[in-house]
Coordinates of C-alpha atoms in Angstrom, one line a residue:
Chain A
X1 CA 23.7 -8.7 3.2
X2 CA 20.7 -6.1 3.2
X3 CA 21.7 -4.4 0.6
X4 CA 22.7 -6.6 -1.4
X5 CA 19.6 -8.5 -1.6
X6 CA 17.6 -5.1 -2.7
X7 CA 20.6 -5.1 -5.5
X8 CA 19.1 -8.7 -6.7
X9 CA 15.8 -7.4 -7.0
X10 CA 16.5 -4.6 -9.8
X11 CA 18.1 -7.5 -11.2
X12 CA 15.0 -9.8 -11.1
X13 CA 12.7 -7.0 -12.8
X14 CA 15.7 -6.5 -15.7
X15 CA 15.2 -10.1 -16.3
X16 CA 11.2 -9.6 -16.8
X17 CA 11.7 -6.7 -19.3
X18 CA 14.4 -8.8 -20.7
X19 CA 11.2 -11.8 -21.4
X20 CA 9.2 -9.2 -22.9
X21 CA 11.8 -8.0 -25.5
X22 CA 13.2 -11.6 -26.2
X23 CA 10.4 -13.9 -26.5
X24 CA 7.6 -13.5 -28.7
X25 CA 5.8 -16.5 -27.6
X26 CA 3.3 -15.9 -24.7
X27 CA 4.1 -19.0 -22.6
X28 CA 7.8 -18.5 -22.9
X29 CA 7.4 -15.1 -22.0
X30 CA 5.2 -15.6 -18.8
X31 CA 7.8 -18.2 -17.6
X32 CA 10.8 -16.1 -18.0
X33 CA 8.6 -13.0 -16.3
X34 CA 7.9 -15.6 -13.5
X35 CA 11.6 -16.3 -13.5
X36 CA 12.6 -12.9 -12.7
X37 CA 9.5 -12.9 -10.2
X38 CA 11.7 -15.8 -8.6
X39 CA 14.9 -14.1 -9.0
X40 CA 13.2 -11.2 -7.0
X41 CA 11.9 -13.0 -4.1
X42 CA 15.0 -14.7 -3.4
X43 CA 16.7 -10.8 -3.1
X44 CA 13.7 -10.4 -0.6
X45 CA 14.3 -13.1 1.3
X46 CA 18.1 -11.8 1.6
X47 CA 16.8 -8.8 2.4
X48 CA 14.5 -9.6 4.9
X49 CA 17.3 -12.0 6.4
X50 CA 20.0 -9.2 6.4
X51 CA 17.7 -6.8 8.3
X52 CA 16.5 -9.1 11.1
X53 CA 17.6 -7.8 14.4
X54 CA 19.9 -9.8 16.5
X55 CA 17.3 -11.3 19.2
X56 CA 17.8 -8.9 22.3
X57 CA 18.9 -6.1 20.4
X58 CA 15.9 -4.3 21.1
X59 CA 15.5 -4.9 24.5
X60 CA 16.0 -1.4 26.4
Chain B
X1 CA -23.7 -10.2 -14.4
X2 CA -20.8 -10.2 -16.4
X3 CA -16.8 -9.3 -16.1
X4 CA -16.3 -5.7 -17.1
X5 CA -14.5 -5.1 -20.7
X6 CA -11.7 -2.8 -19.3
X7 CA -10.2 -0.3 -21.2
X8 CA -12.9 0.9 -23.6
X9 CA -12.1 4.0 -25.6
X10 CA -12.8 6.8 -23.4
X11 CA -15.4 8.7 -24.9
X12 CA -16.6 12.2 -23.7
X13 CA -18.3 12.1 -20.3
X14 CA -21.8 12.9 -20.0
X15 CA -22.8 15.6 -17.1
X16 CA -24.5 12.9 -14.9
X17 CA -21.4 10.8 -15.0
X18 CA -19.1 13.3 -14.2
X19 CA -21.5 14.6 -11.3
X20 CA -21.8 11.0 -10.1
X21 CA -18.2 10.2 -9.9
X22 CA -17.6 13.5 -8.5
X23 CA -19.8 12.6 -5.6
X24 CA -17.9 9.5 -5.1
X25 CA -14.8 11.1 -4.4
X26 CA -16.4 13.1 -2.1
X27 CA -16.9 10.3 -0.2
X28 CA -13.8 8.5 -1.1
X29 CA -11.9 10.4 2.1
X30 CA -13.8 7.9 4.5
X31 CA -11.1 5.5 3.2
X32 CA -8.6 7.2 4.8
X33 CA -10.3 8.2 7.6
X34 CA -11.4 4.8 8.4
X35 CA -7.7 3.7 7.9
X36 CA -6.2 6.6 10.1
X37 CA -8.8 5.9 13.0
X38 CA -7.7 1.6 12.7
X39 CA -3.7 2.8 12.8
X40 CA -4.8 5.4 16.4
X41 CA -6.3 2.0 17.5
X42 CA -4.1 -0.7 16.8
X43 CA -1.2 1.4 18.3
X44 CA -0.7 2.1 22.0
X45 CA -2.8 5.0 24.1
X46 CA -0.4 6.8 25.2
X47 CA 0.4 7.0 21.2
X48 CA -3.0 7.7 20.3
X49 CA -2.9 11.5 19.6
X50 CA 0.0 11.3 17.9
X51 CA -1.3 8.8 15.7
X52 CA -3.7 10.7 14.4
X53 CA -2.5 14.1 14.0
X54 CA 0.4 12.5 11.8
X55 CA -2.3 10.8 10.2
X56 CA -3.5 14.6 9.3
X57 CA -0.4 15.9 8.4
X58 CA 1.4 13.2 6.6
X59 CA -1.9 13.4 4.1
X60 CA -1.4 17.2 4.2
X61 CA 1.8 17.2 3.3
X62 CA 1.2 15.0 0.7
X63 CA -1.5 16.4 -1.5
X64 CA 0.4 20.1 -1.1
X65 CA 3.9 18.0 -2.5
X66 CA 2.2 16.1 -4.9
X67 CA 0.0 19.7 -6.3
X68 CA 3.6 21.7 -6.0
X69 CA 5.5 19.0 -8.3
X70 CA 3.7 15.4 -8.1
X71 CA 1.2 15.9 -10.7
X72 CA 3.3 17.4 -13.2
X73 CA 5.4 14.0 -13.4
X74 CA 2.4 12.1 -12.5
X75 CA 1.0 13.3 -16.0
X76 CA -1.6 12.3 -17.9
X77 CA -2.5 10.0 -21.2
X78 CA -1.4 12.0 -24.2
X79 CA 0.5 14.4 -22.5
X80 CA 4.1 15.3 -22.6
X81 CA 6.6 12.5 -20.6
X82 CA 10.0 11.7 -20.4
X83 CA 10.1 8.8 -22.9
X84 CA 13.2 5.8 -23.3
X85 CA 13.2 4.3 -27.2
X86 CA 13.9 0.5 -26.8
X87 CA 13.6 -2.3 -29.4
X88 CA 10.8 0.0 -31.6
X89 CA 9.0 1.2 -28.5
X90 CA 8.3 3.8 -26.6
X91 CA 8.4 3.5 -22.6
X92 CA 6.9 6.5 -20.9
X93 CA 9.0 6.6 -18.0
X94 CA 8.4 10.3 -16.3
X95 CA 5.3 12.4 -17.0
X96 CA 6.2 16.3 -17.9
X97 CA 3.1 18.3 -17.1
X98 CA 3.1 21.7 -16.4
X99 CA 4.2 22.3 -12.3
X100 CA 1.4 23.7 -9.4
X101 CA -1.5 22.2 -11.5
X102 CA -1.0 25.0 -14.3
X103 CA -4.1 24.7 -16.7
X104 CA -6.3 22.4 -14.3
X105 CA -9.4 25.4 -14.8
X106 CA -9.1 24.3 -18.3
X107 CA -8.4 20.9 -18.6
X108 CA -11.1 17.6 -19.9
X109 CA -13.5 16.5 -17.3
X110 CA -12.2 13.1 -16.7
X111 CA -8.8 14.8 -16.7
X112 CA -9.7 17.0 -13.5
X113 CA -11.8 13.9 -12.0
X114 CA -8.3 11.9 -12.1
X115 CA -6.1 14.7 -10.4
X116 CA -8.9 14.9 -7.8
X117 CA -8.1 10.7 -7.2
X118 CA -4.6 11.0 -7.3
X119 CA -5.0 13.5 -4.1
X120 CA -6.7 10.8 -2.2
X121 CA -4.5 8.2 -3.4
X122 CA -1.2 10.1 -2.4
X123 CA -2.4 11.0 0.9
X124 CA -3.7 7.3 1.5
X125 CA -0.4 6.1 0.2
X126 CA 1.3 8.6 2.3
X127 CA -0.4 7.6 5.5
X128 CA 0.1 3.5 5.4
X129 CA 3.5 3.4 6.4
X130 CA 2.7 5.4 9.5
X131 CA 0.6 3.0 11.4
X132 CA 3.7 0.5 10.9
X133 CA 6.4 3.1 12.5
X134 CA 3.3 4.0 15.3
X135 CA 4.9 4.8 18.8
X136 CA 8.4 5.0 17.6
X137 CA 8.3 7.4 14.2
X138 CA 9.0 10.6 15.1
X139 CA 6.2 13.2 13.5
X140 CA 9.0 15.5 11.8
X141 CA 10.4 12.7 9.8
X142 CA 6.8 10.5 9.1
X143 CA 6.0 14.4 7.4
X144 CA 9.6 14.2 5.5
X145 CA 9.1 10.8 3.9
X146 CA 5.5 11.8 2.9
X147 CA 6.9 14.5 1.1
X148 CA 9.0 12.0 -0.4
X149 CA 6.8 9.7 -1.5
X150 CA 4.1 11.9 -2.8
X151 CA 6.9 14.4 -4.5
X152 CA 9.2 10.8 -6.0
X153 CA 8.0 7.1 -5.6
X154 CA 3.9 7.8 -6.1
X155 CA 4.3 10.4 -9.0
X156 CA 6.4 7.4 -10.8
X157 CA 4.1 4.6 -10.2
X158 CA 1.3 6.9 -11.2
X159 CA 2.5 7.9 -14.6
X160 CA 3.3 4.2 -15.5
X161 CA 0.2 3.1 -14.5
X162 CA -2.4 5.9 -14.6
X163 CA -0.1 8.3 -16.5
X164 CA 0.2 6.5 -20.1
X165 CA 3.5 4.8 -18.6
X166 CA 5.2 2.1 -19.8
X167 CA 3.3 -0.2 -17.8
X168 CA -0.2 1.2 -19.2
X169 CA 1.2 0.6 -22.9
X170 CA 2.4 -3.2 -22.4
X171 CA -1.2 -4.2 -24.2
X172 CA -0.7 -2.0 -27.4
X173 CA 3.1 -2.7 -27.5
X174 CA 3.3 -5.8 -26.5
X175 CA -0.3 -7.8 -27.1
X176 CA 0.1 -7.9 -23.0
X177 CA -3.9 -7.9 -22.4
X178 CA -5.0 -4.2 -21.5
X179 CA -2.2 -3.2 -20.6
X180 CA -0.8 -3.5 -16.3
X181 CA -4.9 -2.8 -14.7
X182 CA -5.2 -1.4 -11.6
X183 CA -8.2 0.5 -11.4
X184 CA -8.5 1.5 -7.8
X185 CA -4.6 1.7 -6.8
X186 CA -3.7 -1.5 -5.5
X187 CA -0.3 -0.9 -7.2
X188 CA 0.2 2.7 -6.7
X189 CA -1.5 3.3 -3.3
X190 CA -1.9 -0.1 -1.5
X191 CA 1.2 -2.1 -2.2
X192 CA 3.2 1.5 -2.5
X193 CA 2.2 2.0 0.5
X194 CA 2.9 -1.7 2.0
X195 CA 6.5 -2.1 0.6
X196 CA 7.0 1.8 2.0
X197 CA 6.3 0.1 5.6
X198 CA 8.4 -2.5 5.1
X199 CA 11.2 -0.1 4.3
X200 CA 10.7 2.1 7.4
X201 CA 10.4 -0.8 9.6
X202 CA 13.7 -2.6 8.4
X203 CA 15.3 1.3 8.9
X204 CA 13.7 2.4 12.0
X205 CA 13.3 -1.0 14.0
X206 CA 11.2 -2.6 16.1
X207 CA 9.9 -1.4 19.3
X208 CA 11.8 -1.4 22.2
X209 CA 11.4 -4.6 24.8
X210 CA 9.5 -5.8 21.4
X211 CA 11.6 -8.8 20.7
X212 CA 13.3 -10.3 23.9
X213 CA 16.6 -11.8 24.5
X214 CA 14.7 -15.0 25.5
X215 CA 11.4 -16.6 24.4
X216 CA 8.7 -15.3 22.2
X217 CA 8.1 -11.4 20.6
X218 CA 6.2 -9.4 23.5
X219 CA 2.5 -8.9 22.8
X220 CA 1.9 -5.0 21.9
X221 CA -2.1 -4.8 21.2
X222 CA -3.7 -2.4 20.2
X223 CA -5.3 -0.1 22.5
X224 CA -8.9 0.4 21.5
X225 CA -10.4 -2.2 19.5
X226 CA -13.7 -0.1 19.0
X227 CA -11.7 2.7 17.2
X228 CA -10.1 -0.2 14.9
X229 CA -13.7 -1.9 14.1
X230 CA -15.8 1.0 13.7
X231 CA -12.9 2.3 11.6
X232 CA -13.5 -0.9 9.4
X233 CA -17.1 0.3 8.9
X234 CA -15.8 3.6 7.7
X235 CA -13.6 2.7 5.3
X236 CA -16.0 0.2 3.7
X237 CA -18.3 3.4 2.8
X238 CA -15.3 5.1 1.5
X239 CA -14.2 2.0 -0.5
X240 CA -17.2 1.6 -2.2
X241 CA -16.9 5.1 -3.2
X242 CA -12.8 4.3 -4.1
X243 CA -13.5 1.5 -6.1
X244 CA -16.3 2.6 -8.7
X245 CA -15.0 5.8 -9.2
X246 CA -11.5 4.2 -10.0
X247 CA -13.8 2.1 -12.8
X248 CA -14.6 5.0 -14.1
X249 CA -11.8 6.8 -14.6
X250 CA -9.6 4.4 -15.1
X251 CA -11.2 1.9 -17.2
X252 CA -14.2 3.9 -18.4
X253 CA -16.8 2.0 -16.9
X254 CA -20.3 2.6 -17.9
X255 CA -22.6 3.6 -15.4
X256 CA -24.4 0.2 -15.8
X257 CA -21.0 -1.8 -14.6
X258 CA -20.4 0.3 -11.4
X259 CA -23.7 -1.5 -9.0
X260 CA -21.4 -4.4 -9.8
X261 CA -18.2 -3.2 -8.9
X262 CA -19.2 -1.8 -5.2
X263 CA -21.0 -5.5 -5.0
X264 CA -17.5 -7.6 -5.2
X265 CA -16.1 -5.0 -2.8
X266 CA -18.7 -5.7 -0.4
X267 CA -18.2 -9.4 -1.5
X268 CA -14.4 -9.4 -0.9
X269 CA -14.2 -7.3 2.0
X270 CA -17.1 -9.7 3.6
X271 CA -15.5 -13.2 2.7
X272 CA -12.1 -11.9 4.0
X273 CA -13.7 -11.1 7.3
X274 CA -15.1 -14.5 7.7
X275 CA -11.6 -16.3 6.4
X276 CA -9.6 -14.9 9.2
X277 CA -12.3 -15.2 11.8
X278 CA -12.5 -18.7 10.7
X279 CA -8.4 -18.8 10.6
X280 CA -8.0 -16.7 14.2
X281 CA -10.6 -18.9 15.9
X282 CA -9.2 -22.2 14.4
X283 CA -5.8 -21.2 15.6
X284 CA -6.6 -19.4 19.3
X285 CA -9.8 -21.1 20.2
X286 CA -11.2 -17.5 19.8
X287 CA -11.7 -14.7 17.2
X288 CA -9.4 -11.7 17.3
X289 CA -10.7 -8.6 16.8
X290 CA -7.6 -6.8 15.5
X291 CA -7.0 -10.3 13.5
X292 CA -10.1 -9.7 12.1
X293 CA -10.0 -6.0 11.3
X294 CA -6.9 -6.8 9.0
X295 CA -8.4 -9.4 7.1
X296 CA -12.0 -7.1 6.5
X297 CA -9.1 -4.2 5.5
X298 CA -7.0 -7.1 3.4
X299 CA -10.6 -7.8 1.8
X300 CA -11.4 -4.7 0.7
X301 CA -7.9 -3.7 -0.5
X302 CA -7.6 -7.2 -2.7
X303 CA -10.9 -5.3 -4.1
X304 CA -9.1 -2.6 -5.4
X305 CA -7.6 -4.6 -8.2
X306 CA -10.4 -6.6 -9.4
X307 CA -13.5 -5.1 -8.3
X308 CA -14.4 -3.9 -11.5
X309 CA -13.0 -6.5 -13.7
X310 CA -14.5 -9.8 -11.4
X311 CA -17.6 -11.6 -11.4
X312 CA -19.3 -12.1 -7.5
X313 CA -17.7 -15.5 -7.1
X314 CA -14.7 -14.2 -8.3
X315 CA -14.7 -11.5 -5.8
X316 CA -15.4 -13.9 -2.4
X317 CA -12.5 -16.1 -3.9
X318 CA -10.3 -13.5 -3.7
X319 CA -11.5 -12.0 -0.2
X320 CA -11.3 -15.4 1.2
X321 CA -7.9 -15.7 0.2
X322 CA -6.6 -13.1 1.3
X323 CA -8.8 -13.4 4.4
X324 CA -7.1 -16.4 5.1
X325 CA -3.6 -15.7 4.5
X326 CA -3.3 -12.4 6.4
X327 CA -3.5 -13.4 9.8
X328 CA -1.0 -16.2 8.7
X329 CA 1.2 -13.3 7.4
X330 CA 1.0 -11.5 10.3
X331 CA 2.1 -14.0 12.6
X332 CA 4.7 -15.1 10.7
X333 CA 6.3 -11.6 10.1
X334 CA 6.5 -11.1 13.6
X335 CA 7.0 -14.6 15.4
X336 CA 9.6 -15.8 12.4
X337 CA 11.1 -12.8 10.5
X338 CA 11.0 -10.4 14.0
X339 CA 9.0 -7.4 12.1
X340 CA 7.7 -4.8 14.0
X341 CA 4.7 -4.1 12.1
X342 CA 1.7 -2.6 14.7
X343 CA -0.6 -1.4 11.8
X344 CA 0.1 -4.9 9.8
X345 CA 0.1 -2.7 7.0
X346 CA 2.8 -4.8 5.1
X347 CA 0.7 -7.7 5.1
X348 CA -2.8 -6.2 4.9
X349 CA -2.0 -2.9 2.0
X350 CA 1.1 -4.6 0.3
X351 CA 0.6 -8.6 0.2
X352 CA -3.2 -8.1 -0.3
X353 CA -1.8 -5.2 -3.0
X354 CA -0.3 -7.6 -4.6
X355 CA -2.4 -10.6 -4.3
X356 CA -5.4 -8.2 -6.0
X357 CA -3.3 -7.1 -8.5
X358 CA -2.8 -11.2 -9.6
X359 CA -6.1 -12.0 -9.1
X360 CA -6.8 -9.2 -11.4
X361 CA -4.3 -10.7 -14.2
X362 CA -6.5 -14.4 -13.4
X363 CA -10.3 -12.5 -14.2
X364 CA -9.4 -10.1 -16.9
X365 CA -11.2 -11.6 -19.9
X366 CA -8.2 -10.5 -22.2
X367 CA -5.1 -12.8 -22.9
X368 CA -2.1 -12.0 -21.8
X369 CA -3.6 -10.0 -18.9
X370 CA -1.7 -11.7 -16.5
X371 CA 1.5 -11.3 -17.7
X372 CA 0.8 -7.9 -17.9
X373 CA 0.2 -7.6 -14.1
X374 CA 3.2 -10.1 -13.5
X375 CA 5.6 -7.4 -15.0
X376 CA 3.8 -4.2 -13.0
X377 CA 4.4 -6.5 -9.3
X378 CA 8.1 -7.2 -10.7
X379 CA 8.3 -3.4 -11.1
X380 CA 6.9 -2.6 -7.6
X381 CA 9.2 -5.1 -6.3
X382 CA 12.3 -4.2 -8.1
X383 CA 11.9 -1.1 -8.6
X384 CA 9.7 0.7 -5.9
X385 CA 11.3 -0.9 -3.6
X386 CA 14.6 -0.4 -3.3
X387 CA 14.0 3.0 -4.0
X388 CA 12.1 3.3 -1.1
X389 CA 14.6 2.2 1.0
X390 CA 17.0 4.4 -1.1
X391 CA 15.4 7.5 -0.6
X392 CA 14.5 6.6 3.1
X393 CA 17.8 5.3 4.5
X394 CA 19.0 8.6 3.0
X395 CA 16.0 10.8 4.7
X396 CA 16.9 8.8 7.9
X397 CA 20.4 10.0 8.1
X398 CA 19.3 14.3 7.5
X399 CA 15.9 13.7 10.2
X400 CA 16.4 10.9 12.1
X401 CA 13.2 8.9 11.9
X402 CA 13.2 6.7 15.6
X403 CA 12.4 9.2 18.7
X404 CA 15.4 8.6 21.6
X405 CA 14.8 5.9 23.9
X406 CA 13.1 8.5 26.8
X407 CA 10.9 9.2 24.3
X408 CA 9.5 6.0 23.3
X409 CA 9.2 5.6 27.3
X410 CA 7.0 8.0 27.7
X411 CA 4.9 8.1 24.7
X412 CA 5.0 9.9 21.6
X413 CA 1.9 12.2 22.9
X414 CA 4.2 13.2 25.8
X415 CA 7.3 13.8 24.1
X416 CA 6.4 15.2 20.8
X417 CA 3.3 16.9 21.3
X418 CA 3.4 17.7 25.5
X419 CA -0.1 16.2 26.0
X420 CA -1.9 13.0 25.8
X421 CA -4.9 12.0 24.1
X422 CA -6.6 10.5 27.2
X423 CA -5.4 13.5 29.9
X424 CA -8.1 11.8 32.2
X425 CA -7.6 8.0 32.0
X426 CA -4.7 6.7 34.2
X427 CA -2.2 5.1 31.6
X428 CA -0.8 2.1 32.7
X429 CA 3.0 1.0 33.0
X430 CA 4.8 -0.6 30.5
X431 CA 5.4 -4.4 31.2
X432 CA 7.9 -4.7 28.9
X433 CA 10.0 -1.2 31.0
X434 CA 10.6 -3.8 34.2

């Protein structure tokens, strides 16, 4: 699940290039660059949620 | 006094200018050394030594990898890069500067000035991450992934930003404001840095006895509070330093605009002090010191960003904010998400990165400014990060980076260097060991 939530995010910034080349309009384009902002968050949050240790595992 | 007009044409710089700058980046290095002596304190003492020599030698390390091949595809403006043709434009991807600093003896002024702030910026970059892997990174690998970062990931961020990157062009080719503004690297140093902790933390681990089978995350503080505050003290000198001589290289800042610049650090870094000690004493009954050095660091990194390009009240917005929602951070990294984080150097260099770098977009007197610095976060994030981990999950498997469990017992002054810092002081047991 790590990884493939820091697979998402690549995905997230493609979408924010994508809003620069497709729309012109400046409020369309900051909503679709916030929508790939989203888009990266949620990988992070997969991210973060794959990587959390099991509770105990780092007792010795 | 008046937001700064980033991004003026840079025109030839006078003697006095380029003597003045000069002398701030002499004094830029109490940055890092305030930062390095914070990570020694906020780790354990029989850590302490070790702290601070890797401090020395990740930097080292850094500025020899980044002089060897860094700079080259660091570039700069109008130099050769390595150049993708999309829709009609051109996206600077990779500079391609000659290798060892070729030519430097001959190069502009401001050219040499901005090589000379990349070396502080790599090694500063090179060295967050450390404090967050403190007491468990083994020295051999911290020195392999600064060689990583300041030979890869930095170089990158620095030609898209500071290089004539694609991220630099976004105002001429897109009508995106100036262009992504970050003139004191709270892209390319601070949040760099931040995310880089983040990976080595979710690679490496947390501490061991850190978080139990039962109950809540075992406290860990910081051994010496006095090394961490006075350490906040230094770094503010070499901030100040940082910041205006970022304006002037970076956004060609008269001299007139640079008074104002080291006032919103001052500004930020001070209103970010008192958020958290307003936060930590609302929330424990009591102010925390190492709460409190976070937010002062969180402060002045948030300055970074938008020292130059914010008005005063601009400047103690920003502090506060991030003043306030460090210590929040904090807690909740390590009480909700179980990250190991001693140095809190995700929070305090990459959230307060990034938070400078938006508040940056929200001053910048130019439309579409904050779009601009919308699309350089989205890179960090999507890009810099998971190449990060990449490159570091793929360092971790030729030098391991997590010592063996004796040696973490011990300490890493014991086990990697054979002495500790305090050979006098008895140092006490380990709770946690029973």
């Amino acid at each position: 699940m790590k990884y493939a939530g820091l697979l998402v995010m690549p995905a997230g910034f493609l979408l924010t290039l994508a809003a620069l080349l497709l729309f012109p309009d400046p409020t369309r384009r900051l909503a679709f660059v916030m929508c790939g902002l989203a888009v990266e968050a949620m990988g992070l949050a997969v991210a973060v949620r794959g990587h959390m240790p099991a509770r105990g595992a780092s007792r010795p | 006094m008046n937001a700064m007009v980033p991004m003026t044409p840079a025109a030839a710089m006078s003697d006095a200018l380029f003597a003045l700058t000069l002398a701030l980046l002499l004094l830029a290095p109490l940055a890092i050394a305030g930062v390095a002596l914070i990570n020694a304190g906020l780790g354990r003492s029989r850590s302490a030594a070790q702290a601070l020599l890797g401090n020395l030698a990740l930097g080292a390390i850094a500025v020899i990898v980044f002089a060897l091949v860094g700079a080259s595809f660091a570039g700069t403006p109008g130099t050769s890069e390595a150049a993708l043709h999309v829709a009609g434009k051109i996206w600077g991807v990779l500079g391609l500067g000659p290798f060892l600093m070729h030519g430097l003896g001959s190069a502009a002024p401001q050219a040499q000035l901005a090589l000379l702030f990349e070396f502080m910026a790599v090694a500063m970059a090179a060295m967050i991450p450390w404090g967050s892997g403190a007491d468990r990174w083994r020295l051999s690998a911290g020195c392999a992934a600064a060689a990583v970062l300041a030979g890869i990931v930095f170089p990158l961020a620095a030609h898209w930003i500071w290089g004539g990157g694609w991220l630099a062009q976004l105002g001429a080719n897109f009508g995106l404001g100036a262009g992504f503004l970050d003139s004191g690297g709270a892209a390319t140093v601070h949040a760099l840095g931040g995310l880089a902790a983040l990976a080595l933390v979710w690679i490496a681990g947390p501490r061991r006895g850190k978080f139990p089978r039962e109950g809540l995350s075992t406290a860990m503080p910081g051994h010496n509070a006095v090394y961490v505050l006075f350490g906040c003290l230094l770094a503010l000198v070499g901030w100040l330093a940082w910041n205006t001589a970022g304006a002037v290289i970076w956004l060609h800042a008269p001299l007139a605009a640079l008074p104002g610049a080291a006032i919103n650090t001052s500004l930020s870094a001070a209103a970010a002090l008192l958020a958290t000690f307003a936060v930590t004493r609302f929330r424990f009954g009591k102010p925390d010191a190492s709460l409190c050095a976070n937010g002062w660091l969180a402060g002045l990194v948030t300055s970074t960003a938008c020292a130059a390009l914010a008005t005063p009240a601009e400047a103690i917005f920003a502090g506060a904010v991030a003043g306030f929602f460090t210590p929040l951070l904090v807690e909740v990294l390590e009480l909700a998400i179980s990250i190991d984080d001693p140095s809190g150097a995700i929070a305090v260099h990459g959230a307060s990165g990034l938070w400078g770098l938006v508040a940056a977009g929200f001053f910048a007197p130019q439309a579409g400014q904050l779009t601009a610095q919308l699309v350089g976060i989205a890179a960090l994030l999507g890009i810099v990060l998971p190449l990060v981990y990449l490159l570091f999950a793929l360092l971790n498997r030729l030098v391991e980076f997590r010592v063996d469990p004796d040696g973490e017992r011990i300490g890493m002054d014991l086990h990697e260097l054979g002495g500790g810092a305090y050979p006098e002081f008895v140092i006490h047991r380990d709770e946690s060991y029973r």
